[in-house]
Amino acid sequence: MTALLAQLAPGNFRAPTLDFHALAPEIVLLVTLVVLVLLDSIKLERARASMPAVTNIGLLAALIPLVTLAADGGTRVMFGGSYVVDPMSLVLKALFIVSAYVVVLLSTNYVAEGDYWESEYYVLLVSSVLGMVVMASSRDLIGIFVALELLSIPAYMLAAWRKGDVRSNEAGLKYYLMGVFASAILLYGMSLVFGVGGSTRLVDIGLRLEEIGTEGVPVVTLALVFVLIGFAFKVSAVPFHVWAPDTYEGAPTPVTAFLAVASKAAGFVALIQIVYFCFIVRPDIIQPIFFVLAVLSMTVGNLIALRQTNVVRMLAYSGIAQAGFMLAPFVVAGELPVQSRQAVVIYLVIYAAMNLGAFAVVIAIARKTGSGEIESFGGLFQYMPGMAVALTLFLASLIGIPPLGGWYAKFSVFKVLVEAQTGLGWATAIVMAVNTAIAAYYYLRVARAMWFDDAPDGDTTPVKVPAGLTAAVTLALVATLVFGVLPGLLSDLTSFQPLALGG
Amino acid sequence: MTEFLNDWGLILITFLPLVGALVMILVPKESEDTHKLLALVTALATAVVGVLLLLNFNYSSAGELQFLVDHQWIEVINSRFVMGLDGLSLPLLALTVGIMPLVFVYSWNHIPEPGNPKAFFILMLVLETGMIGSFVAQDLILFFVFFEVVLLPMYFMIGVWGGPERKYASIKFFLYTLFGSALMIVAFIGVSYLSKTQTFVIPELTAFGGAGITKATQVILFGGMFLGFGIKVPMFPFHTWLPDAHTQAPTQGSVILAAVLLKLGTYGFLRIAIPVLPLGARQWAPVIGVLAVIGIIYGALACLAQTDMKRLIAFSSVAHMGFTMLAISTLTDLGFNAAVFGMVAHGLITGMLFFLAGSIKERYHTLEIKRLGGLLVQAPKMGWILGLCTMASLGLPGLAGFWGEFPAILSAYAPAVGLSVPLFRTLMVVAALGTVLAAGYLLWLYQRTAFGTPTEEFASDPHIHDVETPEWIAWTPLLILIVVFGFVPGLIFNVTQPAVSLIAGAVGG
């Protein structure tokens, strides 16, 4: 604090040096955002058709600096350690941007044909992505909070985008209220963390927590618990999940895909930052919390998913269960920090590919069936075999059947849990194995409808799938297969050097 | 030639069916004959590679892995792309590549409802890749991948082309197997992590033989593998998926399931669970033996109570696999030899029985035993074939089934050192009683279906005819092998002996 005040004294202020190369992805996204707004306000209605294309070009352009930064290697630290561009953050940024690219492909026809506001849709989407990209590099409580709000607030609006539909309004409102509530809890926790740690930088807090040891335990525990609960809302972990199914079902399906994949991943990234750079010094507090969250999420999510009749709701609950699998490596964060973090990142990347793929097919099929009821998928294999096979593969991947990507995601989690050789780790692994089998039942119910049943209304004329959707499905399918057959690629990308707390 | 086979033989034989399936995806669904031809040609080409491997196999060192392929795969977790063929894998590989073309020939005019040979054959080819891969993979993770590849095609074969209860049967099959394999992979990771070099390569782990892993840990890890493999076998009390799956599956599915898929489980015990965790295996052996014998008796009693021919054959599988598991549980090389022979014999005989059941169903539109009868009058050739197969199945000397059962029972007389002799001798006596029951239910089945005069409803049914050409082509090789292996069991024993004696030696038998 005194250091901050000293800087404010006249003559003491030094402008921080900016590394424009490191910030280039964020800058490109910001420029895209501005271009979109300008285009809309200057050309008005005539701009509508070109919005998706401009958005996609912007997103692709943002990938270029990521590649050059990756080629450059190394870690770039800015703003006194508050903003760090390291290999892990590059992988995560790429994940967010590519996911957003696929979501734009999914949205193009949906938004245009539904006669919704288009320009604003893409503006909000890009600003949300910007928030996620910032999140991947933030190593500071304030940075994390700002990024969280930047990515959440546009998402609240997007969830309510189908203005005419009361369910969509409900989705947006629920998401908003729950999100704000979570933010409040998070902020309160952060204020406690600041009070104990004496700094907003994660690294400093971590060092300070280590220093004070077991002193002041109640307040430290309270602080950690509040912060974790705030993020548990974001990643829809049980028991903080109740908003997810209603929001997912009511929101426009492409937005649901965005929330289920990118937004959830952003929540996990925040958890990774906070846990691995700061709270890791207190495994005695965080590991039991994560054990409870993970086991509850996978079990409850799976059991409720068994009863769903709507495929989007089913995917929502399955997403809760999958969040449980992703929370599992945190249970052994203290024993194997490097490997467990890698397991989470691998899971995030593969989950994004297979889940986006599943949503893409659901959107394509819904153009024909007009609903997400599982029954309405009957006979799909007869008249749209390509889409039926694609969805089957995505679902099989979500179950974790090799050689599709999902198996490696699950495998790497199992591996780290077993290798930690702790009681909690083993327990989590066994609960997870049982849950894998339970999950197969409801994923296969969808496959069963497509393959075994006849079309419910006897209408078997195939529907034309727009090129964008086909591209999205193909992209996701290729990624799912490649990650499954050659998981080495992914492990190389995510095998980050062990980061000291000072990194 | 030999050099090419050394480097590429196993890769070729594993992925050739997959290549065929990819080609078939590109051909439109309407040209059904092209699909039949493509599938058959692919399966035959695979079988030809199999024959070449058989011819170039060095039988004097059948205990070693040959045609070894070893490539980098997933470096981070020390998992390598290792494939190899030894005397344990060879009979099962030959069984797989041999039986698949026969299934395709049989399918020539037996496409089950609701048709769509394209999808049906593609699934069967994917299945073939999974099965072959499982038998040649020499890395735990690679094995696991192939082991799981088998699941989905079988699920869809039962679910789409199966009988009236197909939905229930297919999901039951899937969930049981998946549950087992999820715990199995956890055990695999545990074994690998606790081994000195943290490898997944099976020969390395076998050489390592669980050294340094405490007995208690081995027992737990073996338990995980036991669930994975035991469900697949299937062992009592995990067998309940099998009668449903067999009864509902289309004929082709039943044949593949009986002939090859069940062997993945027993093979897994011999290849992985026992040599990698010898201490755990010794602790589990009595449990496996007891469950195996319960399976023999329970399966036989259940057979006596069945009214459906296909369901009866399915329960007889539970009993027969019980003999194989009893042989394995003795941890002796006689037992292991008997087990491998039992696997091959059961594959040939029960596969054949399911073929027959499918053909009878096609003619009579029912498999209810009390409505059948007089098969020898209406279709004498088929009746005689059924006779031969039931005799083989009940273990008549001179036919293949005998060499699966008799040495299995014999091996229980002298189990590996350290195992309870009184227990295994008791098991031996009970298992021997099981063969009497087997003779009972099989002869009774034959008597009710083949003897006597045809029942009234089918007496003048013009639909009922004798064996057709595709059926002859598909069945003749199986029948010949059943007889040949019955007279010259050494054909298999000589190949398996060097390989399994190494395992038995390592586990202390």
PDB file of C-alpha atoms in Angstrom, chain A residues 174-259:
ATOM      1  CA  LYS A 174     -31.711 -16.033 -13.863  1.00  0.00           C
ATOM      2  CA  TYR A 175     -28.203 -16.021 -15.200  1.00  0.00           C
ATOM      3  CA  TYR A 176     -27.841 -12.344 -14.385  1.00  0.00           C
ATOM      4  CA  LEU A 177     -29.145 -12.572 -10.828  1.00  0.00           C
ATOM      5  CA  MET A 178     -27.100 -15.655 -10.027  1.00  0.00           C
ATOM      6  CA  GLY A 179     -24.050 -14.167 -11.667  1.00  0.00           C
ATOM      7  CA  VAL A 180     -24.260 -10.940  -9.744  1.00  0.00           C
ATOM      8  CA  PHE A 181     -24.855 -12.813  -6.536  1.00  0.00           C
ATOM      9  CA  ALA A 182     -21.771 -14.914  -7.215  1.00  0.00           C
ATOM     10  CA  SER A 183     -19.760 -11.807  -8.007  1.00  0.00           C
ATOM     11  CA  ALA A 184     -20.769 -10.289  -4.689  1.00  0.00           C
ATOM     12  CA  ILE A 185     -19.661 -13.371  -2.790  1.00  0.00           C
ATOM     13  CA  LEU A 186     -16.455 -13.452  -4.782  1.00  0.00           C
ATOM     14  CA  LEU A 187     -15.738  -9.792  -4.063  1.00  0.00           C
ATOM     15  CA  TYR A 188     -16.330 -10.308  -0.405  1.00  0.00           C
ATOM     16  CA  GLY A 189     -13.950 -13.246  -0.431  1.00  0.00           C
ATOM     17  CA  MET A 190     -11.403 -11.230  -2.350  1.00  0.00           C
ATOM     18  CA  SER A 191     -11.583  -8.416   0.170  1.00  0.00           C
ATOM     19  CA  LEU A 192     -10.824 -10.918   2.908  1.00  0.00           C
ATOM     20  CA  VAL A 193      -7.965 -12.349   0.852  1.00  0.00           C
ATOM     21  CA  PHE A 194      -6.615  -8.849   0.377  1.00  0.00           C
ATOM     22  CA  GLY A 195      -6.948  -8.214   4.062  1.00  0.00           C
ATOM     23  CA  VAL A 196      -4.905 -11.292   4.905  1.00  0.00           C
ATOM     24  CA  GLY A 197      -2.468 -11.165   2.036  1.00  0.00           C
ATOM     25  CA  GLY A 198      -1.883  -7.424   1.963  1.00  0.00           C
ATOM     26  CA  SER A 199      -1.661  -7.305  -1.818  1.00  0.00           C
ATOM     27  CA  THR A 200      -3.836  -7.904  -4.860  1.00  0.00           C
ATOM     28  CA  ARG A 201      -1.137  -9.802  -6.705  1.00  0.00           C
ATOM     29  CA  LEU A 202      -1.638 -13.545  -6.416  1.00  0.00           C
ATOM     30  CA  VAL A 203       2.050 -14.241  -6.032  1.00  0.00           C
ATOM     31  CA  ASP A 204       2.442 -11.868  -3.110  1.00  0.00           C
ATOM     32  CA  ILE A 205      -0.653 -13.236  -1.435  1.00  0.00           C
ATOM     33  CA  GLY A 206       0.661 -16.747  -1.834  1.00  0.00           C
ATOM     34  CA  LEU A 207       3.987 -15.839  -0.259  1.00  0.00           C
ATOM     35  CA  ARG A 208       2.257 -14.039   2.571  1.00  0.00           C
ATOM     36  CA  LEU A 209      -0.101 -16.967   3.242  1.00  0.00           C
ATOM     37  CA  GLU A 210       2.901 -19.224   3.453  1.00  0.00           C
ATOM     38  CA  GLU A 211       4.620 -16.836   5.813  1.00  0.00           C
ATOM     39  CA  ILE A 212       1.855 -16.534   8.319  1.00  0.00           C
ATOM     40  CA  GLY A 213       1.483 -20.311   8.361  1.00  0.00           C
ATOM     41  CA  THR A 214      -1.430 -21.516  10.413  1.00  0.00           C
ATOM     42  CA  GLU A 215      -1.955 -18.178  12.087  1.00  0.00           C
ATOM     43  CA  GLY A 216      -5.311 -16.590  11.610  1.00  0.00           C
ATOM     44  CA  VAL A 217      -6.761 -19.794  10.283  1.00  0.00           C
ATOM     45  CA  PRO A 218     -10.479 -18.954  10.474  1.00  0.00           C
ATOM     46  CA  VAL A 219     -10.182 -15.823   8.385  1.00  0.00           C
ATOM     47  CA  VAL A 220      -7.949 -17.498   5.807  1.00  0.00           C
ATOM     48  CA  THR A 221     -10.343 -20.418   5.535  1.00  0.00           C
ATOM     49  CA  LEU A 222     -13.277 -18.079   5.200  1.00  0.00           C
ATOM     50  CA  ALA A 223     -11.533 -16.056   2.521  1.00  0.00           C
ATOM     51  CA  LEU A 224     -10.611 -19.087   0.452  1.00  0.00           C
ATOM     52  CA  VAL A 225     -14.060 -20.606   0.790  1.00  0.00           C
ATOM     53  CA  PHE A 226     -15.806 -17.439  -0.341  1.00  0.00           C
ATOM     54  CA  VAL A 227     -13.577 -17.020  -3.380  1.00  0.00           C
ATOM     55  CA  LEU A 228     -13.978 -20.653  -4.376  1.00  0.00           C
ATOM     56  CA  ILE A 229     -17.744 -20.471  -4.024  1.00  0.00           C
ATOM     57  CA  GLY A 230     -17.806 -17.436  -6.282  1.00  0.00           C
ATOM     58  CA  PHE A 231     -16.100 -19.380  -9.026  1.00  0.00           C
ATOM     59  CA  ALA A 232     -18.078 -22.537  -8.311  1.00  0.00           C
ATOM     60  CA  PHE A 233     -21.138 -20.574  -9.472  1.00  0.00           C
ATOM     61  CA  LYS A 234     -19.342 -19.667 -12.651  1.00  0.00           C
ATOM     62  CA  VAL A 235     -18.395 -23.228 -13.525  1.00  0.00           C
ATOM     63  CA  SER A 236     -21.816 -24.498 -12.393  1.00  0.00           C
ATOM     64  CA  ALA A 237     -20.479 -26.892  -9.796  1.00  0.00           C
ATOM     65  CA  VAL A 238     -23.013 -28.564  -7.523  1.00  0.00           C
ATOM     66  CA  PRO A 239     -24.527 -27.185  -5.257  1.00  0.00           C
ATOM     67  CA  PHE A 240     -24.182 -23.860  -7.106  1.00  0.00           C
ATOM     68  CA  HIS A 241     -25.521 -25.148 -10.401  1.00  0.00           C
ATOM     69  CA  VAL A 242     -29.233 -24.479 -10.312  1.00  0.00           C
ATOM     70  CA  TRP A 243     -29.110 -21.635 -12.814  1.00  0.00           C
ATOM     71  CA  ALA A 244     -27.425 -23.666 -15.542  1.00  0.00           C
ATOM     72  CA  PRO A 245     -30.186 -25.918 -16.930  1.00  0.00           C
ATOM     73  CA  ASP A 246     -32.803 -23.166 -17.174  1.00  0.00           C
ATOM     74  CA  THR A 247     -30.332 -20.745 -18.682  1.00  0.00           C
ATOM     75  CA  TYR A 248     -29.033 -23.288 -21.152  1.00  0.00           C
ATOM     76  CA  GLU A 249     -32.475 -24.317 -22.276  1.00  0.00           C
ATOM     77  CA  GLY A 250     -33.872 -20.801 -22.616  1.00  0.00           C
ATOM     78  CA  ALA A 251     -30.891 -19.109 -24.230  1.00  0.00           C
ATOM     79  CA  PRO A 252     -30.413 -19.260 -28.000  1.00  0.00           C
ATOM     80  CA  THR A 253     -28.624 -22.550 -28.633  1.00  0.00           C
ATOM     81  CA  PRO A 254     -25.405 -21.021 -30.057  1.00  0.00           C
ATOM     82  CA  VAL A 255     -25.198 -18.865 -26.936  1.00  0.00           C
ATOM     83  CA  THR A 256     -25.732 -21.982 -24.859  1.00  0.00           C
ATOM     84  CA  ALA A 257     -22.790 -23.564 -26.632  1.00  0.00           C
ATOM     85  CA  PHE A 258     -20.760 -20.453 -25.859  1.00  0.00           C
ATOM     86  CA  LEU A 259     -21.749 -20.516 -22.193  1.00  0.00           C
TER      87      LEU A 259
END
